[in-house]
Short mmCIF file of N, CA, C and O in Angstrom, two decimals:
data_model
loop_
_atom_site.label_atom_id
_atom_site.label_comp_id
_atom_site.label_asym_id
_atom_site.label_seq_id
_atom_site.Cartn_x
_atom_site.Cartn_y
_atom_site.Cartn_z
N UNK I 1 14.67 -2.28 8.13
CA UNK I 1 13.98 -2.07 7.02
C UNK I 1 13.26 -0.44 7.26
O UNK I 1 12.97 0.28 6.75
N UNK I 2 13.23 0.17 8.61
CA UNK I 2 12.68 1.30 9.06
C UNK I 2 13.88 2.20 8.60
O UNK I 2 13.34 3.34 8.29
N UNK I 3 14.98 2.06 8.29
CA UNK I 3 15.92 3.20 8.14
C UNK I 3 15.75 3.47 6.40
O UNK I 3 15.85 4.50 6.04
N UNK I 4 14.90 2.48 5.89
CA UNK I 4 14.69 2.91 4.20
C UNK I 4 13.56 3.58 4.06
O UNK I 4 13.33 4.69 3.40
N UNK I 5 12.97 3.47 5.08
CA UNK I 5 11.54 4.72 5.18
C UNK I 5 12.04 6.04 5.58
O UNK I 5 11.55 7.20 5.13
N UNK I 6 12.91 6.02 6.58
CA UNK I 6 13.30 7.48 7.10
C UNK I 6 14.12 8.29 5.82
O UNK I 6 14.07 9.22 6.00
N UNK I 7 14.51 7.48 4.96
CA UNK I 7 15.33 8.08 3.96
C UNK I 7 14.34 8.45 2.86
O UNK I 7 15.03 9.13 1.91
N UNK I 8 13.03 8.38 2.76
CA UNK I 8 12.44 8.40 1.59
C UNK I 8 11.01 8.51 1.89
O UNK I 8 10.31 7.66 1.93
N UNK I 9 10.64 9.99 2.07
CA UNK I 9 9.18 10.50 2.42
C UNK I 9 8.19 9.69 1.49
O UNK I 9 7.17 9.16 1.69
N UNK I 10 8.42 9.72 0.24
CA UNK I 10 7.68 9.20 -0.78
C UNK I 10 7.21 7.78 -0.74
O UNK I 10 6.23 7.15 -0.61
N UNK I 11 8.09 7.02 -0.07
CA UNK I 11 8.20 5.71 0.18
C UNK I 11 7.16 5.24 1.34
O UNK I 11 6.44 4.47 1.34
N UNK I 12 7.24 6.51 2.40
CA UNK I 12 6.38 6.46 3.26
C UNK I 12 4.66 6.62 2.81
O UNK I 12 3.98 6.29 3.42
N UNK I 13 4.79 7.59 1.89
CA UNK I 13 3.43 7.60 1.27
C UNK I 13 2.77 6.57 0.63
O UNK I 13 1.51 6.08 0.69
N UNK I 14 3.66 5.79 -0.08
CA UNK I 14 3.34 4.83 -0.60
C UNK I 14 2.84 3.54 0.32
O UNK I 14 1.77 2.92 0.30
N UNK I 15 3.57 3.26 1.51
CA UNK I 15 3.09 2.63 2.61
C UNK I 15 1.99 2.96 3.19
O UNK I 15 1.12 1.93 3.22
N UNK I 16 1.70 4.07 3.30
CA UNK I 16 0.27 4.65 3.87
C UNK I 16 -0.69 4.00 2.75
O UNK I 16 -1.63 3.34 3.28
N UNK I 17 -0.76 4.20 1.53
CA UNK I 17 -1.33 3.79 0.48
C UNK I 17 -1.77 2.31 0.64
O UNK I 17 -2.93 1.85 0.46
N UNK I 18 -0.67 1.58 0.67
CA UNK I 18 -0.61 -0.02 0.81
C UNK I 18 -1.38 -0.52 1.85
O UNK I 18 -1.83 -1.78 1.84
N UNK I 19 -1.55 0.10 3.26
CA UNK I 19 -1.91 -0.36 4.10
C UNK I 19 -3.67 0.13 4.29
O UNK I 19 -4.17 -0.76 5.11
N UNK I 20 -4.16 0.85 3.52
CA UNK I 20 -5.33 1.29 3.48
C UNK I 20 -6.46 0.44 2.80
O UNK I 20 -6.06 0.18 1.59
N UNK I 21 -7.27 -0.35 3.53
CA UNK I 21 -8.44 -1.02 2.92
C UNK I 21 -7.61 -2.30 2.34
O UNK I 21 -8.39 -2.91 1.35
N UNK I 22 -6.68 -2.72 2.92
CA UNK I 22 -5.84 -3.84 2.19
C UNK I 22 -5.73 -4.76 3.49
O UNK I 22 -4.93 -4.43 4.26
N UNK I 23 -5.75 -6.05 3.26
CA UNK I 23 -5.52 -6.99 4.23
C UNK I 23 -4.08 -7.70 3.79
O UNK I 23 -3.96 -8.32 2.78
N UNK I 24 -3.24 -7.83 4.81
CA UNK I 24 -1.99 -8.34 4.54
C UNK I 24 -2.10 -9.62 4.98
O UNK I 24 -2.27 -9.99 6.17
N UNK I 25 -1.02 -10.60 4.56
CA UNK I 25 -1.04 -12.14 5.18
C UNK I 25 0.44 -12.32 4.91
O UNK I 25 0.98 -12.31 3.84
N UNK I 26 0.43 -13.57 5.78
CA UNK I 26 1.84 -14.27 5.57
C UNK I 26 1.42 -15.39 4.90
O UNK I 26 0.54 -16.23 5.51
N UNK I 27 1.73 -15.77 3.73
CA UNK I 27 1.19 -16.94 2.62
C UNK I 27 1.57 -18.10 3.38
O UNK I 27 0.86 -19.12 3.27
N UNK I 28 2.67 -18.35 4.02
CA UNK I 28 3.09 -19.53 4.78
C UNK I 28 2.23 -19.94 5.95
O UNK I 28 2.29 -21.08 6.42
N UNK I 29 1.50 -19.04 6.53
CA UNK I 29 0.88 -19.33 7.29
C UNK I 29 -0.65 -18.05 7.23
O UNK I 29 -0.84 -17.25 7.74
N UNK I 30 -1.64 -18.76 6.53
CA UNK I 30 -2.61 -18.15 5.97
C UNK I 30 -3.47 -17.45 7.37
O UNK I 30 -4.30 -16.70 6.92
N UNK I 31 -3.47 -18.10 8.20
CA UNK I 31 -4.35 -17.59 9.42
C UNK I 31 -3.97 -16.38 9.88
O UNK I 31 -4.45 -15.63 10.74
N UNK I 32 -2.75 -15.95 9.67
CA UNK I 32 -2.02 -14.81 9.85
C UNK I 32 -2.45 -13.66 9.09
O UNK I 32 -1.76 -13.40 7.86
N UNK I 33 -3.23 -12.71 9.53
CA UNK I 33 -3.84 -11.53 8.62
C UNK I 33 -3.87 -10.25 9.58
O UNK I 33 -3.84 -10.42 10.55
N UNK I 34 -3.33 -9.35 8.71
CA UNK I 34 -3.18 -8.09 9.50
C UNK I 34 -3.76 -6.76 8.49
O UNK I 34 -3.66 -7.03 7.26
N UNK I 35 -4.66 -6.01 9.24
CA UNK I 35 -5.25 -5.02 8.58
C UNK I 35 -4.98 -3.71 9.63
O UNK I 35 -5.20 -3.98 10.86
N UNK I 36 -5.47 -2.44 9.22
CA UNK I 36 -5.23 -1.60 10.04
C UNK I 36 -6.45 -0.22 9.52
O UNK I 36 -6.68 -0.08 8.22
N UNK I 37 -6.86 0.97 10.13
CA UNK I 37 -7.68 1.84 9.78
C UNK I 37 -6.68 2.84 9.24
O UNK I 37 -5.42 2.81 9.14
N UNK I 38 -7.23 3.70 8.27
CA UNK I 38 -6.57 4.68 7.59
C UNK I 38 -5.80 5.42 8.63
O UNK I 38 -4.57 6.14 8.20
N UNK I 39 -6.19 6.03 9.47
CA UNK I 39 -5.61 6.60 10.69
C UNK I 39 -4.24 6.00 11.01
O UNK I 39 -3.27 6.81 11.45
N UNK I 40 -4.47 4.85 11.43
CA UNK I 40 -3.37 3.95 12.09
C UNK I 40 -2.36 3.60 10.92
O UNK I 40 -1.02 4.08 11.25
N UNK I 41 -2.69 3.45 9.70
CA UNK I 41 -1.73 3.54 8.65
C UNK I 41 -1.11 4.99 8.33
O UNK I 41 0.28 4.81 8.41
N UNK I 42 -1.66 5.90 8.66
CA UNK I 42 -0.98 7.27 8.46
C UNK I 42 0.00 7.24 9.57
O UNK I 42 1.04 8.31 9.41
N UNK I 43 -0.58 7.16 10.89
CA UNK I 43 0.17 7.22 12.10
C UNK I 43 1.50 6.38 11.80
O UNK I 43 2.62 7.00 12.17
N UNK I 44 1.30 5.10 11.22
CA UNK I 44 2.41 4.45 11.29
C UNK I 44 3.37 4.86 10.09
O UNK I 44 4.70 5.10 10.41
N UNK I 45 3.08 5.26 9.00
CA UNK I 45 3.91 6.18 7.78
C UNK I 45 4.46 7.30 8.68
O UNK I 45 5.94 7.54 8.45
N UNK I 46 4.09 8.03 9.52
CA UNK I 46 4.63 9.44 10.08
C UNK I 46 5.74 8.88 10.81
O UNK I 46 6.87 9.53 11.00
N UNK I 47 5.42 7.96 11.78
CA UNK I 47 6.30 7.46 12.83
C UNK I 47 7.81 6.88 12.14
O UNK I 47 8.73 7.09 12.35
N UNK I 48 7.48 6.16 10.98
CA UNK I 48 8.59 5.55 10.09
C UNK I 48 9.32 6.60 9.50
O UNK I 48 10.66 6.49 9.37
N UNK I 49 8.67 7.76 8.98
CA UNK I 49 9.54 8.70 8.19
C UNK I 49 10.26 9.44 9.35
O UNK I 49 11.13 9.85 8.88
N UNK I 50 9.91 9.65 10.28
CA UNK I 50 10.37 10.39 11.54
C UNK I 50 10.86 11.82 11.56
O UNK I 50 11.90 12.28 11.38
N UNK I 51 9.88 12.53 10.73
CA UNK I 51 10.10 13.72 10.36
C UNK I 51 9.37 14.81 11.31
O UNK I 51 8.98 15.96 11.07
N UNK I 52 8.66 14.23 12.35
CA UNK I 52 7.71 15.00 13.34
C UNK I 52 6.27 14.94 12.83
O UNK I 52 5.73 16.11 13.19
N UNK I 53 5.91 14.19 11.69
CA UNK I 53 4.72 14.58 11.11
C UNK I 53 3.69 13.56 12.12
O UNK I 53 4.03 12.95 12.96
N UNK I 54 2.55 13.89 11.77
CA UNK I 54 1.50 12.76 12.31
C UNK I 54 0.44 12.09 11.18
O UNK I 54 0.82 12.38 9.75
N UNK I 55 -0.40 11.27 11.82
CA UNK I 55 -1.24 10.82 10.61
C UNK I 55 -2.04 11.55 9.66
O UNK I 55 -1.97 11.26 8.44
N UNK I 56 -2.22 12.71 10.05
CA UNK I 56 -2.92 13.96 9.29
C UNK I 56 -2.32 14.23 7.85
O UNK I 56 -2.50 14.47 6.78
N UNK I 57 -0.81 13.95 7.97
CA UNK I 57 0.21 14.42 7.00
C UNK I 57 -0.13 13.62 5.97
O UNK I 57 0.43 13.66 4.67
N UNK I 58 -0.49 12.31 6.02
CA UNK I 58 -0.74 11.11 5.04
C UNK I 58 -2.14 10.89 4.77
O UNK I 58 -2.41 10.30 3.59
N UNK I 59 -3.16 10.96 5.52
CA UNK I 59 -4.52 11.02 5.70
C UNK I 59 -5.03 11.41 4.62
O UNK I 59 -4.95 12.78 4.28
N UNK I 60 -5.95 10.40 3.83
CA UNK I 60 -6.46 10.96 2.42
C UNK I 60 -5.53 11.54 1.61
O UNK I 60 -5.67 12.57 0.82
N UNK I 61 -4.51 11.29 1.25
CA UNK I 61 -3.27 11.56 0.34
C UNK I 61 -3.65 11.07 -1.23
O UNK I 61 -2.77 11.64 -2.04
N UNK I 62 -4.70 10.41 -1.26
CA UNK I 62 -4.95 10.17 -2.60
C UNK I 62 -4.27 8.85 -2.91
O UNK I 62 -4.60 8.18 -4.33
N UNK I 63 -3.45 8.04 -2.24
CA UNK I 63 -2.77 7.02 -2.53
C UNK I 63 -3.41 5.77 -2.06
O UNK I 63 -2.71 4.49 -2.09
N UNK I 64 -4.27 5.91 -1.38
CA UNK I 64 -5.32 4.70 -0.84
C UNK I 64 -5.44 3.53 -1.73
O UNK I 64 -5.93 3.81 -2.71
N UNK I 65 -5.23 2.25 -1.09
CA UNK I 65 -5.74 1.01 -1.88
C UNK I 65 -4.52 0.73 -2.96
O UNK I 65 -5.05 -0.13 -3.81
N UNK I 66 -3.32 1.41 -3.00
CA UNK I 66 -2.59 1.16 -3.98
C UNK I 66 -1.06 0.52 -3.27
O UNK I 66 -0.61 0.66 -2.55
N UNK I 67 -0.84 -0.83 -3.80
CA UNK I 67 0.36 -1.47 -3.69
C UNK I 67 1.25 -1.27 -4.73
O UNK I 67 1.20 -2.26 -5.65
N UNK I 68 2.42 -0.61 -4.36
CA UNK I 68 3.21 -0.25 -5.46
C UNK I 68 4.49 -1.45 -5.34
O UNK I 68 4.33 -2.29 -4.40
N UNK I 69 5.30 -1.39 -6.40
CA UNK I 69 6.22 -2.43 -6.63
C UNK I 69 7.12 -2.51 -5.50
O UNK I 69 7.46 -3.30 -4.91
N UNK I 70 7.46 -1.29 -4.96
CA UNK I 70 8.45 -0.96 -3.87
C UNK I 70 8.05 -1.61 -2.46
O UNK I 70 8.82 -2.30 -1.80
N UNK I 71 6.81 -1.17 -2.23
CA UNK I 71 5.91 -1.48 -1.05
C UNK I 71 6.01 -3.11 -1.02
O UNK I 71 6.22 -3.97 -0.09
N UNK I 72 5.51 -3.57 -2.21
CA UNK I 72 5.30 -5.14 -2.23
C UNK I 72 6.76 -5.82 -2.21
O UNK I 72 6.68 -6.73 -1.44
N UNK I 73 7.88 -5.42 -2.62
CA UNK I 73 9.14 -6.16 -2.47
C UNK I 73 9.53 -5.81 -1.04
O UNK I 73 10.02 -6.85 -0.53
N UNK I 74 9.21 -4.76 -0.19
CA UNK I 74 9.81 -4.52 1.26
C UNK I 74 9.34 -5.24 2.18
O UNK I 74 9.59 -6.02 2.81
N UNK I 75 7.99 -5.36 2.02
CA UNK I 75 7.01 -6.14 2.76
C UNK I 75 7.32 -7.56 2.36
O UNK I 75 7.30 -8.46 3.31
N UNK I 76 7.39 -7.77 1.23
CA UNK I 76 7.39 -9.27 0.75
C UNK I 76 8.83 -9.74 1.39
O UNK I 76 8.84 -11.08 1.41
N UNK I 77 9.96 -9.09 1.55
CA UNK I 77 10.95 -9.55 2.26
C UNK I 77 10.90 -10.30 3.63
O UNK I 77 11.74 -11.40 4.03
N UNK I 78 9.81 -9.41 4.18
CA UNK I 78 9.42 -9.68 5.70
C UNK I 78 8.34 -10.96 5.52
O UNK I 78 7.78 -11.49 6.70
N UNK I 79 7.84 -11.39 4.27
CA UNK I 79 7.10 -12.49 4.16
C UNK I 79 5.60 -12.19 4.36
O UNK I 79 4.59 -12.91 4.35
N UNK I 80 5.33 -10.85 4.06
CA UNK I 80 3.62 -10.41 3.73
C UNK I 80 3.43 -10.09 2.53
O UNK I 80 4.29 -9.66 1.57
N UNK I 81 2.18 -10.28 2.20
CA UNK I 81 1.62 -10.08 0.91
C UNK I 81 0.07 -9.41 0.90
O UNK I 81 -0.46 -10.07 1.91
N UNK I 82 -0.45 -8.86 -0.12
CA UNK I 82 -1.94 -8.76 0.11
C UNK I 82 -2.51 -10.08 0.07
O UNK I 82 -2.11 -10.81 -0.58
N UNK I 83 -3.54 -10.17 0.95
CA UNK I 83 -4.22 -11.26 0.88
C UNK I 83 -5.10 -11.36 -0.18
O UNK I 83 -5.60 -10.45 -0.83
N UNK I 84 -5.48 -12.84 -0.75
CA UNK I 84 -6.45 -12.82 -1.82
C UNK I 84 -7.77 -12.04 -1.94
O UNK I 84 -8.14 -11.48 -2.78
N UNK I 85 -8.17 -11.78 -0.67
CA UNK I 85 -9.45 -11.30 -0.52
C UNK I 85 -9.25 -9.63 -1.03
O UNK I 85 -10.35 -8.69 -1.19
N UNK I 86 -8.17 -9.10 -0.90
CA UNK I 86 -7.81 -7.84 -1.25
C UNK I 86 -7.51 -7.49 -2.73
O UNK I 86 -7.47 -6.20 -3.30
N UNK I 87 -7.15 -8.50 -3.46
CA UNK I 87 -6.69 -8.30 -4.72
C UNK I 87 -7.76 -7.73 -5.62
O UNK I 87 -7.49 -6.53 -6.09
N UNK I 88 -9.19 -8.07 -5.61
CA UNK I 88 -10.15 -7.29 -6.34
C UNK I 88 -10.13 -5.59 -5.99
O UNK I 88 -10.65 -5.01 -6.65
N UNK I 89 -9.46 -5.24 -4.83
CA UNK I 89 -9.82 -3.91 -4.18
C UNK I 89 -8.82 -2.81 -4.78
O UNK I 89 -8.85 -1.95 -4.73
N UNK I 90 -7.74 -3.52 -5.16
CA UNK I 90 -6.20 -2.75 -5.21
C UNK I 90 -6.50 -1.83 -6.66
O UNK I 90 -6.63 -2.50 -7.90
N UNK I 91 -6.40 -0.78 -6.61
CA UNK I 91 -6.36 0.09 -7.89
C UNK I 91 -7.73 0.25 -8.65
O UNK I 91 -7.58 0.23 -9.78
N UNK I 92 -8.81 0.24 -8.08
CA UNK I 92 -9.68 -0.36 -8.88
C UNK I 92 -10.93 1.15 -8.72
O UNK I 92 -12.03 1.15 -8.67
N UNK I 93 -10.09 2.22 -8.77
CA UNK I 93 -11.01 3.56 -8.73
C UNK I 93 -10.59 4.33 -9.68
O UNK I 93 -9.29 4.39 -10.25
N UNK I 94 -11.46 5.33 -10.35
CA UNK I 94 -10.99 5.98 -11.48
C UNK I 94 -9.83 7.09 -11.06
O UNK I 94 -10.12 7.56 -10.29
N UNK I 95 -9.02 7.28 -11.86
CA UNK I 95 -8.24 8.16 -12.04
C UNK I 95 -6.98 7.78 -11.24
O UNK I 95 -5.75 8.47 -11.17
N UNK I 96 -6.96 6.60 -11.05
CA UNK I 96 -5.64 5.94 -10.23
C UNK I 96 -5.13 5.16 -11.18
O UNK I 96 -5.68 4.32 -12.36
N UNK I 97 -4.11 4.32 -10.45
CA UNK I 97 -3.15 3.32 -11.31
C UNK I 97 -3.87 1.93 -10.75
O UNK I 97 -4.10 1.69 -9.72
N UNK I 98 -3.79 0.75 -11.90
CA UNK I 98 -4.02 -0.59 -11.71
C UNK I 98 -2.54 -1.24 -11.61
O UNK I 98 -1.72 -0.92 -12.49
N UNK I 99 -2.17 -1.71 -10.52
CA UNK I 99 -1.01 -2.44 -10.32
C UNK I 99 -1.01 -3.99 -10.54
O UNK I 99 -1.88 -4.85 -9.62
N UNK I 100 -0.54 -4.44 -11.51
CA UNK I 100 -0.36 -6.01 -11.58
C UNK I 100 0.50 -6.78 -10.55
O UNK I 100 1.73 -6.48 -10.86
N UNK I 101 -0.12 -7.22 -9.57
CA UNK I 101 0.98 -7.78 -8.43
C UNK I 101 1.65 -8.77 -8.92
O UNK I 101 2.91 -9.29 -8.48
N UNK I 102 1.64 -9.55 -9.88
CA UNK I 102 2.72 -10.54 -10.59
C UNK I 102 3.78 -9.91 -11.31
O UNK I 102 4.88 -10.29 -11.06
N UNK I 103 3.46 -9.01 -12.18
CA UNK I 103 4.61 -8.64 -13.12
C UNK I 103 5.04 -7.19 -12.33
O UNK I 103 6.40 -6.71 -12.85
N UNK I 104 4.42 -6.52 -11.64
CA UNK I 104 4.67 -5.11 -11.14
C UNK I 104 4.39 -4.06 -12.13
O UNK I 104 4.77 -2.64 -11.96
N UNK I 105 3.84 -4.19 -13.25
CA UNK I 105 3.41 -3.20 -14.24
C UNK I 105 2.37 -2.46 -13.71
O UNK I 105 1.24 -3.04 -12.92
N UNK I 106 2.36 -1.21 -14.14
CA UNK I 106 1.21 -0.22 -13.66
C UNK I 106 0.54 0.39 -14.78
O UNK I 106 1.45 0.37 -15.77
N UNK I 107 -0.73 0.55 -14.62
CA UNK I 107 -1.56 1.22 -15.84
C UNK I 107 -2.29 2.11 -15.15
O UNK I 107 -3.15 1.70 -14.26
N UNK I 108 -2.55 3.19 -15.70
CA UNK I 108 -3.77 4.11 -15.21
C UNK I 108 -5.07 3.95 -15.87
O UNK I 108 -5.22 3.52 -16.82
N UNK I 109 -5.90 3.83 -14.71
CA UNK I 109 -7.35 3.19 -15.06
C UNK I 109 -8.18 4.21 -16.02
O UNK I 109 -8.99 3.68 -16.82
N UNK I 110 -7.74 5.69 -15.91
CA UNK I 110 -8.59 6.52 -16.84
C UNK I 110 -7.95 6.50 -18.06
O UNK I 110 -8.69 7.43 -18.95
N UNK I 111 -6.71 6.01 -18.50
CA UNK I 111 -6.22 6.20 -19.79
C UNK I 111 -7.24 5.62 -20.97
O UNK I 111 -7.40 6.10 -22.10
N UNK I 112 -8.04 4.60 -20.82
CA UNK I 112 -8.64 4.00 -21.46
C UNK I 112 -10.04 4.76 -21.89
O UNK I 112 -10.29 4.85 -22.99
N UNK I 113 -10.49 5.57 -21.01
CA UNK I 113 -11.59 6.66 -21.33
C UNK I 113 -10.86 7.72 -22.32
O UNK I 113 -11.55 8.30 -23.04
N UNK I 114 -9.62 8.27 -21.79
CA UNK I 114 -9.25 9.35 -22.72
C UNK I 114 -8.78 9.03 -23.97
O UNK I 114 -9.02 9.61 -24.83
N UNK I 115 -8.34 7.75 -24.30
CA UNK I 115 -8.06 7.04 -25.75
C UNK I 115 -9.34 6.86 -26.37
O UNK I 115 -9.12 6.94 -27.77
N UNK I 116 -10.28 6.43 -25.95
CA UNK I 116 -11.62 5.96 -26.86
C UNK I 116 -12.45 7.15 -26.81
O UNK I 116 -12.99 7.54 -28.04
#
């Protein structure tokens, strides 16, 4: 799995965002939950990217609380998914996307305001 991140910096940015303010769990073991600070998420993304970066290269990148389809697939193969208590938080900020975790579809939250 780590090789996939080393070859794709954008994927590391997506991972960082998916770890910020999101509790992850193993669905088959509901007592197993994992979360981290934004700083730790940035450090983890930097380490996986392997380009000599540090957490500040990811910190507050504007991708926080976003779980994209690629990250959901990668972490899902290891049995992890966003815990139910995190679902109301994902993508609920103006100017960002909302990700439907069942279908993988995304929608800009601010499009409704522009169209109306």
